[in-house]
XYZ file of C-alpha atoms in Angstrom:
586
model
C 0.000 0.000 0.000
C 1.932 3.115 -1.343
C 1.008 6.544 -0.983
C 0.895 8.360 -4.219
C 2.580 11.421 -2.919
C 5.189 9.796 -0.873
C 6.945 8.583 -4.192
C 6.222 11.630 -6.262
C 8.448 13.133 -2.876
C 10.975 11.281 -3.155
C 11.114 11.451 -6.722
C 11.643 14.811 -6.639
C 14.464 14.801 -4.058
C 16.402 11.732 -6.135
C 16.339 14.369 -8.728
C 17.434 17.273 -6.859
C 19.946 15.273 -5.635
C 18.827 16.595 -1.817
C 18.991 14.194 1.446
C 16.282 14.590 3.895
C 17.840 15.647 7.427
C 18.502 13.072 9.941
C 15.963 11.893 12.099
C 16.010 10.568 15.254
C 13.492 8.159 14.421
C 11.443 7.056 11.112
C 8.862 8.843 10.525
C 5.918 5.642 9.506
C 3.161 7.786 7.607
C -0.149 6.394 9.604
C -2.838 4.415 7.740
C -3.834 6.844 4.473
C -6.333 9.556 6.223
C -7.512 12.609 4.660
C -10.560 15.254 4.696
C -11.290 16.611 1.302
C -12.197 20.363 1.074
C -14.154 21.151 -1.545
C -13.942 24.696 -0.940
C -10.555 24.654 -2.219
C -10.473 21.739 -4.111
C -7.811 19.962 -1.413
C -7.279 17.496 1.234
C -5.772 17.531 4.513
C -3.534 14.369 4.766
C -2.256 11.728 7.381
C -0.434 13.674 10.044
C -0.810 17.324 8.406
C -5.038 15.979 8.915
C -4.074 15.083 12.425
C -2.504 18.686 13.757
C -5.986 20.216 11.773
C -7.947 17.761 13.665
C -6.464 18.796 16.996
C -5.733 22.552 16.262
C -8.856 24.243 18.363
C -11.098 26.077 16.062
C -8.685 24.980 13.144
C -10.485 26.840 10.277
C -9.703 30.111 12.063
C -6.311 28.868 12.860
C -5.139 27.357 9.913
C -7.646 27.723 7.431
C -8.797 25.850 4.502
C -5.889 23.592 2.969
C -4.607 25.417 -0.360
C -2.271 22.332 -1.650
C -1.391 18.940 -1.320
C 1.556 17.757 0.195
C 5.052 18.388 -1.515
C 8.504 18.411 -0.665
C 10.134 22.003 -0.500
C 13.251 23.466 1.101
C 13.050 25.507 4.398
C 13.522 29.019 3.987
C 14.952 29.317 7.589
C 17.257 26.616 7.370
C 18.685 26.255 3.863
C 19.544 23.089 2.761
C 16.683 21.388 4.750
C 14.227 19.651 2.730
C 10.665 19.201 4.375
C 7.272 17.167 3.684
C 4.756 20.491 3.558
C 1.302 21.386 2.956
C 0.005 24.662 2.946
C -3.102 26.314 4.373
C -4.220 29.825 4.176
C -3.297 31.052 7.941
C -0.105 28.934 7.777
C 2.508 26.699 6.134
C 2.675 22.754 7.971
C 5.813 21.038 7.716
C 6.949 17.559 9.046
C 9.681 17.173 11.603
C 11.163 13.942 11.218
C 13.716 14.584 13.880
C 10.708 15.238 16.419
C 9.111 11.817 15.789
C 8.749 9.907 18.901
C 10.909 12.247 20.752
C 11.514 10.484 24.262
C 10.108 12.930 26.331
C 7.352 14.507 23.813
C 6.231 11.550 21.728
C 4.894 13.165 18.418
C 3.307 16.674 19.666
C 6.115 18.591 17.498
C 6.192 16.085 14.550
C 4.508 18.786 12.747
C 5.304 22.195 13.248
C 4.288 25.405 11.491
C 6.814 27.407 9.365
C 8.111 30.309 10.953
C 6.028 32.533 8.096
C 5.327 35.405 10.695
C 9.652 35.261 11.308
C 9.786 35.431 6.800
C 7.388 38.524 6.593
C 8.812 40.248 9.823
C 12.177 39.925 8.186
C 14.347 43.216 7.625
C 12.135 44.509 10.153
C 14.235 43.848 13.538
C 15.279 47.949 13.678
C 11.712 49.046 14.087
C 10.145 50.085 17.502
C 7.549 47.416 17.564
C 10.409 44.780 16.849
C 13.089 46.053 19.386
C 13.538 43.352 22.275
C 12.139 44.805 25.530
C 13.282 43.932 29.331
C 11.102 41.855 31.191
C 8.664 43.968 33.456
C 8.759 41.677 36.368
C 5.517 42.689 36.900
C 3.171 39.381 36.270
C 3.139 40.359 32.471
C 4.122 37.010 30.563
C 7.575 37.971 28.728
C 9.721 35.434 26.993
C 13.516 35.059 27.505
C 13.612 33.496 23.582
C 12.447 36.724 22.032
C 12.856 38.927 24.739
C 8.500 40.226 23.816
C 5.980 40.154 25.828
C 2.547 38.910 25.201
C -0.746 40.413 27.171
C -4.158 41.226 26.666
C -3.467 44.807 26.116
C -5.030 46.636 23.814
C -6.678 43.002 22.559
C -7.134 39.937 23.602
C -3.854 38.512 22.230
C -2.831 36.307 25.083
C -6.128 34.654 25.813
C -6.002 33.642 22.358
C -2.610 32.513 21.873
C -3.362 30.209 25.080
C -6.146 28.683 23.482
C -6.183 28.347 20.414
C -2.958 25.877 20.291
C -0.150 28.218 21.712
C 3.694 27.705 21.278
C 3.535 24.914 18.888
C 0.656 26.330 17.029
C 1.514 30.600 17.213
C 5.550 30.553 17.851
C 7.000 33.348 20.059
C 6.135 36.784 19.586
C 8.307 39.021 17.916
C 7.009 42.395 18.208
C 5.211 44.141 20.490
C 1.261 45.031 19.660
C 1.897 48.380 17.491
C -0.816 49.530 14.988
C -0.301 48.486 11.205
C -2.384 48.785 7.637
C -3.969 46.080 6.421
C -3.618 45.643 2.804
C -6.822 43.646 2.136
C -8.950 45.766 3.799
C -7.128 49.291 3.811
C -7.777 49.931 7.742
C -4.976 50.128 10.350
C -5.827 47.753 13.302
C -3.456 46.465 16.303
C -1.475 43.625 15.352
C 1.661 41.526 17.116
C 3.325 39.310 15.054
C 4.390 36.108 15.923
C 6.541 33.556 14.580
C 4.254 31.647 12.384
C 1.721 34.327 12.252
C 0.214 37.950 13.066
C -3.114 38.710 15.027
C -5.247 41.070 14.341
C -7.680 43.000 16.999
C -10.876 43.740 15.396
C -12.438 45.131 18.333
C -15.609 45.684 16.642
C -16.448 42.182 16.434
C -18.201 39.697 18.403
C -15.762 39.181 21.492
C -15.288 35.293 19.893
C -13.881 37.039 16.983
C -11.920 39.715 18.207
C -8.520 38.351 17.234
C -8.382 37.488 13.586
C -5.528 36.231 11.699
C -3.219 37.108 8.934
C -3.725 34.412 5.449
C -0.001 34.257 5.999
C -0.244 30.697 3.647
C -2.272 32.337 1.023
C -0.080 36.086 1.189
C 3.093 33.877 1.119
C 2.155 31.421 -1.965
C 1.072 34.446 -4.112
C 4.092 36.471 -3.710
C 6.394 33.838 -4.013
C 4.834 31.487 -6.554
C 6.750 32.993 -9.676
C 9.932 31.802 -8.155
C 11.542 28.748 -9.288
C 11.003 26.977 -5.526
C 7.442 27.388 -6.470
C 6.738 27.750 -9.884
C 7.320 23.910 -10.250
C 4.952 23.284 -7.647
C 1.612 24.694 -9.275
C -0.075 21.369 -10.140
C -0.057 20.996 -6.058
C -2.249 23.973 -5.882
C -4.333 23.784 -8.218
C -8.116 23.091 -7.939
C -8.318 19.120 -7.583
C -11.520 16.593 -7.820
C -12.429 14.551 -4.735
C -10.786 11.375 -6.849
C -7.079 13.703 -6.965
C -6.937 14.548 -3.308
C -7.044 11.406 -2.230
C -3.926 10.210 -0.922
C -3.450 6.494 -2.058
C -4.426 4.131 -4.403
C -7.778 2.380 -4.146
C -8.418 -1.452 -3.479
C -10.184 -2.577 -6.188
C -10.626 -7.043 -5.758
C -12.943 -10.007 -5.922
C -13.327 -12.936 -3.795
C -12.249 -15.803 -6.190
C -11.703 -19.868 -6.152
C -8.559 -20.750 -7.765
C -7.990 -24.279 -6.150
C -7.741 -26.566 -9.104
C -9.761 -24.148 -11.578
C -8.776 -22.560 -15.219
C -6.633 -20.194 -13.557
C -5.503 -18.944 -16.966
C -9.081 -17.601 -17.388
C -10.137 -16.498 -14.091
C -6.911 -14.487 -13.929
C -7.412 -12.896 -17.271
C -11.180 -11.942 -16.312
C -9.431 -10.321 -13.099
C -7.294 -8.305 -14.854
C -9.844 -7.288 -17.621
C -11.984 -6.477 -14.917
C -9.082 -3.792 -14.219
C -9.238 -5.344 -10.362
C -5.636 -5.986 -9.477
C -6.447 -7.994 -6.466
C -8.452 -11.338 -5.320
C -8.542 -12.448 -2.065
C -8.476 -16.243 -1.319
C -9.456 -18.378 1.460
C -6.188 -20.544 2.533
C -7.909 -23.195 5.486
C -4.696 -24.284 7.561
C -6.357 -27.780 8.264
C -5.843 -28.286 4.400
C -1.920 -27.607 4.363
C -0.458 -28.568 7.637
C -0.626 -32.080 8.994
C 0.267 -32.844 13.433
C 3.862 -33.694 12.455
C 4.363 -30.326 11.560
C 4.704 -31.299 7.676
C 3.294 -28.208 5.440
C 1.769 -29.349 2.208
C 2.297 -26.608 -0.144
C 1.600 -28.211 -3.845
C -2.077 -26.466 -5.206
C -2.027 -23.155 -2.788
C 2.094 -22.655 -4.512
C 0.074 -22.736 -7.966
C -2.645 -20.331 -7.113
C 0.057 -18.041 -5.639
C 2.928 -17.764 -8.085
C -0.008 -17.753 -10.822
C -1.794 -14.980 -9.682
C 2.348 -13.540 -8.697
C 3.173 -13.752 -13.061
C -0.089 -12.386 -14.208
C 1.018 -9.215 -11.836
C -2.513 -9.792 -9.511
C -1.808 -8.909 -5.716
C -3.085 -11.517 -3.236
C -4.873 -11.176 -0.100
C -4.885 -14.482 1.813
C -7.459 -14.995 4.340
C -6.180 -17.910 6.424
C -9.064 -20.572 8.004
C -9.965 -23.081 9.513
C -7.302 -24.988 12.152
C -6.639 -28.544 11.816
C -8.676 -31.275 14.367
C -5.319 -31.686 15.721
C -4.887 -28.129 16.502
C -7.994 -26.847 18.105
C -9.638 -27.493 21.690
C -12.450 -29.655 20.321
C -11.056 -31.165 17.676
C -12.998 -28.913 14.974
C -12.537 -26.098 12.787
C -12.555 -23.279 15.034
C -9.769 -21.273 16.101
C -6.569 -23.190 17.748
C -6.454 -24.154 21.161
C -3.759 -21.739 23.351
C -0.819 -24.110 23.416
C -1.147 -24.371 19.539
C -1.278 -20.354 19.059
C 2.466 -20.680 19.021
C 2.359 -23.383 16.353
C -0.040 -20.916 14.251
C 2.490 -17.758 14.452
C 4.981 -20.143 13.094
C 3.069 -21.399 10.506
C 1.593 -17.850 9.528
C 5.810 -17.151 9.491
C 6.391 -19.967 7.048
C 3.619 -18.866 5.410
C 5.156 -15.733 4.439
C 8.612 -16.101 4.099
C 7.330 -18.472 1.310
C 5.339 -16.176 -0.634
C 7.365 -12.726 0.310
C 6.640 -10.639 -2.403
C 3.879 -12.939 -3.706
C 1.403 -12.365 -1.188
C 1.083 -8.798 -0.494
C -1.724 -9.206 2.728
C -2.874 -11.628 5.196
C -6.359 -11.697 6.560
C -6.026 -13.663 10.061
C -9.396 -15.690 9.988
C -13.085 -15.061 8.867
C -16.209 -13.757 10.474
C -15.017 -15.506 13.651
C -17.853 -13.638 15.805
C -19.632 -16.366 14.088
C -20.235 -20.163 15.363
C -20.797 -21.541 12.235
C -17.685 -20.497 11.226
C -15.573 -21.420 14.372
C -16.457 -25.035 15.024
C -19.720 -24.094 16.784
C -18.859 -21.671 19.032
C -18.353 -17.995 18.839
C -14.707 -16.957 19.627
C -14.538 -14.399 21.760
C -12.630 -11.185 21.368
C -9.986 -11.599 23.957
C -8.971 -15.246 22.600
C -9.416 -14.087 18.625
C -6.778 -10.769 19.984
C -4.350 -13.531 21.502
C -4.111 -15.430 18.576
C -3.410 -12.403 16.540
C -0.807 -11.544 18.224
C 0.747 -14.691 16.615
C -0.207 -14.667 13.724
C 1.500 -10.879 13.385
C 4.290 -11.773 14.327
C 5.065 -14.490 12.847
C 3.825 -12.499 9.462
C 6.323 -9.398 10.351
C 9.158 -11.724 11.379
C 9.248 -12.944 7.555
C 7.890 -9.945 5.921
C 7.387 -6.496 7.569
C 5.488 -5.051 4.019
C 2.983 -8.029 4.205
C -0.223 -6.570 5.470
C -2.053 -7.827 8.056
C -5.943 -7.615 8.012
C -7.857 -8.146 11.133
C -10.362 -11.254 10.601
C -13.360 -9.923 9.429
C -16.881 -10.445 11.718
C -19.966 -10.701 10.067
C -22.911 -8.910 10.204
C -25.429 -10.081 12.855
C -27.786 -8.292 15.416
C -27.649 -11.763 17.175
C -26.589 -12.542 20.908
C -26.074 -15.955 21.462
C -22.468 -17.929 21.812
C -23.894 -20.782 20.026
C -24.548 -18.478 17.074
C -23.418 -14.971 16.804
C -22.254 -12.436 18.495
C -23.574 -8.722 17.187
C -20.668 -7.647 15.411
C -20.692 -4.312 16.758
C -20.197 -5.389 19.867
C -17.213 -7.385 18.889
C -15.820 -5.052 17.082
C -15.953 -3.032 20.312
C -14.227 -5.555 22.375
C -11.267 -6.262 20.012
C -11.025 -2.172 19.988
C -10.731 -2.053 23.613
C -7.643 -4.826 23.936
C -4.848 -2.463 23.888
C -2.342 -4.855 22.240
C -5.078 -5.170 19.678
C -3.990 -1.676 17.853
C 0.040 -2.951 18.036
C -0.891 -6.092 15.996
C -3.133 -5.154 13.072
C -2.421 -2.924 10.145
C -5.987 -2.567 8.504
C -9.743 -3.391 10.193
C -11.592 -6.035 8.350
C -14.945 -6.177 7.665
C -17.875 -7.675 5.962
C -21.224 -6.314 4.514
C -24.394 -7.648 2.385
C -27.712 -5.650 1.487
C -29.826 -8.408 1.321
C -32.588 -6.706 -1.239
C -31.445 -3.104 0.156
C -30.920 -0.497 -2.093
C -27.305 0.669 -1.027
C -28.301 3.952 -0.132
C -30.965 2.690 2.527
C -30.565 2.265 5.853
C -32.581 1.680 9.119
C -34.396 3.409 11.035
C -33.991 6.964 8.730
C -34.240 5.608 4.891
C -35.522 1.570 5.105
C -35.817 -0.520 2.443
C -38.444 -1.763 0.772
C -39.043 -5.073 3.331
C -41.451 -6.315 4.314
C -38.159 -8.648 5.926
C -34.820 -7.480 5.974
C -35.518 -4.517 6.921
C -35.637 -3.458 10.638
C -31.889 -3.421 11.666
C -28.681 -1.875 9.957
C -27.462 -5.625 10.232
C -29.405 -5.765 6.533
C -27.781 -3.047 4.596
C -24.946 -1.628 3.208
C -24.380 1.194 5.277
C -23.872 -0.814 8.321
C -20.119 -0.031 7.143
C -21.036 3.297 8.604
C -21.650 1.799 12.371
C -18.544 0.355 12.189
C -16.885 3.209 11.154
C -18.327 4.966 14.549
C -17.351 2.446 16.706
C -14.062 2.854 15.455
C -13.998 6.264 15.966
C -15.485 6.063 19.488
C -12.400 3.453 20.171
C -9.811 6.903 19.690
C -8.526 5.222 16.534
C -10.686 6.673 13.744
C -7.175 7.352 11.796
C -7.119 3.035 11.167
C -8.459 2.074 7.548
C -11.431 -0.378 6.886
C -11.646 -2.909 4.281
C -14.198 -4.668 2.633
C -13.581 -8.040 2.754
C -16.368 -9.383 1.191
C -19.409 -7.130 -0.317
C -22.450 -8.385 -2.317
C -26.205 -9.070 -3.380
C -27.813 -12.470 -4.042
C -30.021 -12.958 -6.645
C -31.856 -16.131 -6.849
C -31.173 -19.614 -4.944
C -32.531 -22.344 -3.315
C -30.835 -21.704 -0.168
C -32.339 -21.200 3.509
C -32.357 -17.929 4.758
C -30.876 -16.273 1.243
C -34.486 -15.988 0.423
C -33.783 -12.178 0.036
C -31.820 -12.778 -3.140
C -34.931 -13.989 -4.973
C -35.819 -10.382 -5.180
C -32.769 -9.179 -6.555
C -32.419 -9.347 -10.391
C -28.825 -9.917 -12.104
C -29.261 -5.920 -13.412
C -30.440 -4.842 -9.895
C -27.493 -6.755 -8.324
C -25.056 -4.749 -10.756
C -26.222 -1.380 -10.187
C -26.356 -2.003 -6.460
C -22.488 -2.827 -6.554
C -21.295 -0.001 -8.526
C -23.301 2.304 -6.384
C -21.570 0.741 -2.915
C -18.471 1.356 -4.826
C -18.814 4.608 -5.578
C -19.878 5.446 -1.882
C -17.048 3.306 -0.485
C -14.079 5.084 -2.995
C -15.574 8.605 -3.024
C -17.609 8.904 0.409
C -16.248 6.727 2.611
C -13.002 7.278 1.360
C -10.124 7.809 2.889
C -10.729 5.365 5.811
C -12.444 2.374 3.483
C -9.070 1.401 1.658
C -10.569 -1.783 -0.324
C -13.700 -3.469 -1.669
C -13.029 -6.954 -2.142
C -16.801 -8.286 -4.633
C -17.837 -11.587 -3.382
C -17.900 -13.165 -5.256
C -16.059 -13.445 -8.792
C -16.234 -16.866 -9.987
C -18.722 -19.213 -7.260
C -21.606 -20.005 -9.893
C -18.563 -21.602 -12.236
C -17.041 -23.809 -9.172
C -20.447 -24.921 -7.572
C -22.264 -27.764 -8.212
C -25.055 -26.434 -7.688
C -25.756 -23.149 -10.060
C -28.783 -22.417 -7.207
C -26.728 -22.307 -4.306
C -26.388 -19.054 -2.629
C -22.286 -18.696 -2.968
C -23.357 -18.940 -7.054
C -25.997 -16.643 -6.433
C -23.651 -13.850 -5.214
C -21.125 -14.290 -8.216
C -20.612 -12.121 -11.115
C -20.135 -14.202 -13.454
C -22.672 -17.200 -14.620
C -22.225 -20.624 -14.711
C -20.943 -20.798 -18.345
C -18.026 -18.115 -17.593
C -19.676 -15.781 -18.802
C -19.943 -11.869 -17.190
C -23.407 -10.706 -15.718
C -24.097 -7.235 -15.377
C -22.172 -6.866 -12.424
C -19.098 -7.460 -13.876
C -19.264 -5.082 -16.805
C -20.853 -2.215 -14.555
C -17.454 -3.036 -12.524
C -14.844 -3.338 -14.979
C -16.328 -0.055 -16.384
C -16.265 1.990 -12.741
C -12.745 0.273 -11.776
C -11.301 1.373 -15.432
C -12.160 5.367 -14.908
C -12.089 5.311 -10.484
C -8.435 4.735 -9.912
């Protein structure tokens, strides 16, 4: 999972021929978050979102974002190169060398450029700028800049305190000394700062007294003829909701590839424009008690997939009898997790570089899936911790995917557990959030129009309708309970997403309501929603299914019933109405 912008960054410094500064630490982007501003046609991104996020009253602070992120040379320390975006109150640049500092963790990771210090410049031999003694008098003076800052003749002070202070603001530089505004053609009382200048408007509301100066904005336009800049303009241009997003969307199907025309399937992938599939890999099937792993089919599927240049999720099932506590399918017993990590460590030493993400079991909030018992959070968590390790041990780029529960309003051990409650659970494990890269997830509409949801905008029922368990947008209680965990920067994906149409199978009856044109439009439409509104924390939509109706033997069954394609190979509506949106929605 690269970030776009990242390599364009570095790109540009290979070329320059510049090295980044040391750092103390590396700097590990965070999972791809952004807000896009369509005001400006630009989003706030990963860590430059993060300081906007927890800037107080950031649109008066910082303003709308007026580029994306771009490497660029510090004008106070020449030489320096620095990750930057800029607003229009300020410029935001990334500290590497701050980046898990021992004693202040990440709070001056990023920093604001020191614009007020730029404009101020040539300035120093002016009254206002002159360095004054310290009163000794209560008034707050600072030793750095030898200014004081109080809330005389506005409320300066007050503000700087609370509207992010030193790390936000900088030290003052001048004194509060009366100045013409340009924009406006008034004089008002200003002190500048380092990274910016208030204003006090006193005939404002008392919450809007102190204004600032578009320091981002005043500094782009009278610097963006200059070389530095000029070669920058495609950052700040006007950019669609699709451009501002910060990395590449997941586009895959769910396939079977265990002793199938792999040729074809693979072909109908990549014509499809999906460059992923995710397949189910059940341990029980490739590693017997002696420890013995039985590679032969899975190695096909693999290296297959690996030359027709299709990425591979792997979502690993299903423990051997000899494994678990009861001699089923469910998860392994505790003395065996050990046995898993180093099989999940085989596992991907093997296929380094083949296998790009692992997705440590499925819908395992549900019995039917687990030997007959639900597997609750705290023992799925332990396992994990296994299984990530042994993954990381042998490849630190593989992905790892938390299992994905399924959708259920159900209580019961013996059959579900409501996977928002789960999901809450496995949120609340601290060690959780150290051994997982990306959420997992799973969703169905049953006959639900994707853009439905209970209790504001129900389907059309008269079942399958009175609990978000049933629709699409389920993703987006997820994505709250997420959020409520403090870790609403972690990405979601989609695991498995679909509509039946018609079977024979109990409890599928919904899909006998959905026709094959129906089931296509409701796809596209979830994929729009999850690349354009959901986006950036839904990462990936993996369509279940591709290719079920061609491996069943029964072309009624309800796995056929979800695919895309019919029995005969050949593509429903579905699959063109995707390979269309996945061609022109990169």
């Amino acid at each position: 999972m690269r970030r776009r912008w990242v390599r364009l960054g570095l790109l540009m410094l290979i070329a320059m021929g510049v090295v980044l500064p040391g750092t103390k630490a590396e700097a590990t982007p965070p999972p791809p978050l952004a807000q896009y501003f369509p005001e400006t046609g630009q989003s706030a991104v990963n860590y430059f979102w993060q300081f906007w996020k927890n800037t107080p009253n950031a649109m008066r602070v910082l303003g709308y974002p007026i580029s994306l992120p771009f490497v660029q040379e510090s004008f106070t320390e020449p030489g320096k190169f620095y990750l930057v975006q800029y607003f229009e109150r300020a410029i935001l640049e990334e500290h590497p060398e701050n980046f898990n500092h021992p004693t202040n963790g990440n709070k001056y990771f990023v920093l604001g450029r020191l614009l007020g210090k730029e404009l101020a410049k040539g300035r120093e031999n002016e009254p206002a700028f002159k360095p004054v003694a310290n009163p000794n008098n209560g008034t707050v003076w600072f030793p750095e800049t030898q200014h004081t800052l109080t809330n005389t003749p506005g409320p300066f002070l007050t503000f700087w305190r609370n509207y992010g202070g030193l790390s936000v603001f900088g030290y003052p530089l001048s004194e509060p000394f009366q100045e013409l505004n340009p924009d406006t053609g008034k004089v008002y009382w200003v002190q500048y700062f380092e990274r910016n200048r208030f204003e006090y408007h006193p005939e404002e509301k008392p919450e809007f007294q102190v204004l600032l100066g578009l320091l981002g904005k005043q500094y782009y336009n009278e610097h963006k003829t200059e070389p530095k800049l000029a070669v920058k303009e495609w950052f700040f241009r006007y950019h669609t909701r699709a451009e501002a997003i910060p990395v590449d969307f997941i586009y895959g199907y769910n396939v079977q590839a265990f002793y199938q025309e792999r040729d074809r399937l693979y072909q109908l992938v990549n014509n499809a424009a999906f460059g992923w599939i995710r397949q189910q890999a059940p341990w029980e099937d490739l590693q017997a008690a002696d420890g013995t792993i039985y590679w032969g089919e899975l190695d096909k599927v693999i290296n297959d997939a690996h030359a027709k240049g299709i990425k591979v999720l792997l979502s690993v099932v299903r423990s051997p009898e000899w494994a678990s506590e009861n001699g089923t399918h469910g998860l392994p017993s505790r003395r065996n997790f050990p046995k898993f990590g180093d099989f999940m460590q085989r596992m991907a030493q093997r296929y380094k570089g083949k296998v790009q993400a692992y997705e440590i079991w499925n819908e395992q909030n549900y019995a039917i899936e687990n030997g007959g018992v639900v597997a609750p959070a705290a023992y799925y968590v332990d396992m994990l911790e296994y299984a990530y390790k042994g993954v990381k041990a042998a490849d630190p780029e593989a992905i790892v995917v938390s299992g994905s529960p399924t959708p259920t309003a159900t209580n019961r051990t013996d059959i579900a557990v409501d996977e928002l409650i789960y999901f809450a659970q496995m949120f609340a494990i601290p060690k959780f959030w150290n051994n997982v890269d990306v959420i997992g997830a799973h969703f169905g509409g049953t006959y639900n129009p994707p853009d439905t949801k209970w209790p504001d905008n129900p389907g059309p029922g008269p079942g399958w309708r009175d609990n978000s368990e049933f629709y699409w947008r389920r993703i987006e209680d997820v994505r709250q309970v997420l959020v409520n965990s403090g870790n609403g920067d972690r990405q979601i994906w989609v695991t498995e997403i679909g509509w039946a149409t018609a079977n024979t199978s109990p409890g599928f009856e919904y899909g006998n309501s959905n026709t094959i044109e129906e089931q296509g439009a409701y796809l596209e439409r979830a994929m729009y929603m999850a690349r354009y509104d959901y986006a950036p924390w839904v990462g990936a939509m993996f369509v279940w299914n591709l290719n079920f109706a061609v491996t069943s033997p029964d072309p009624l069954h309800e796995t056929a019933s979800f695919g895309v394609l019919n029995p005969d190979w050949s593509p429903r509506p579905a699959y063109t109405r995707l390979q269309q949106f996945a061609a022109t929605h990169k």
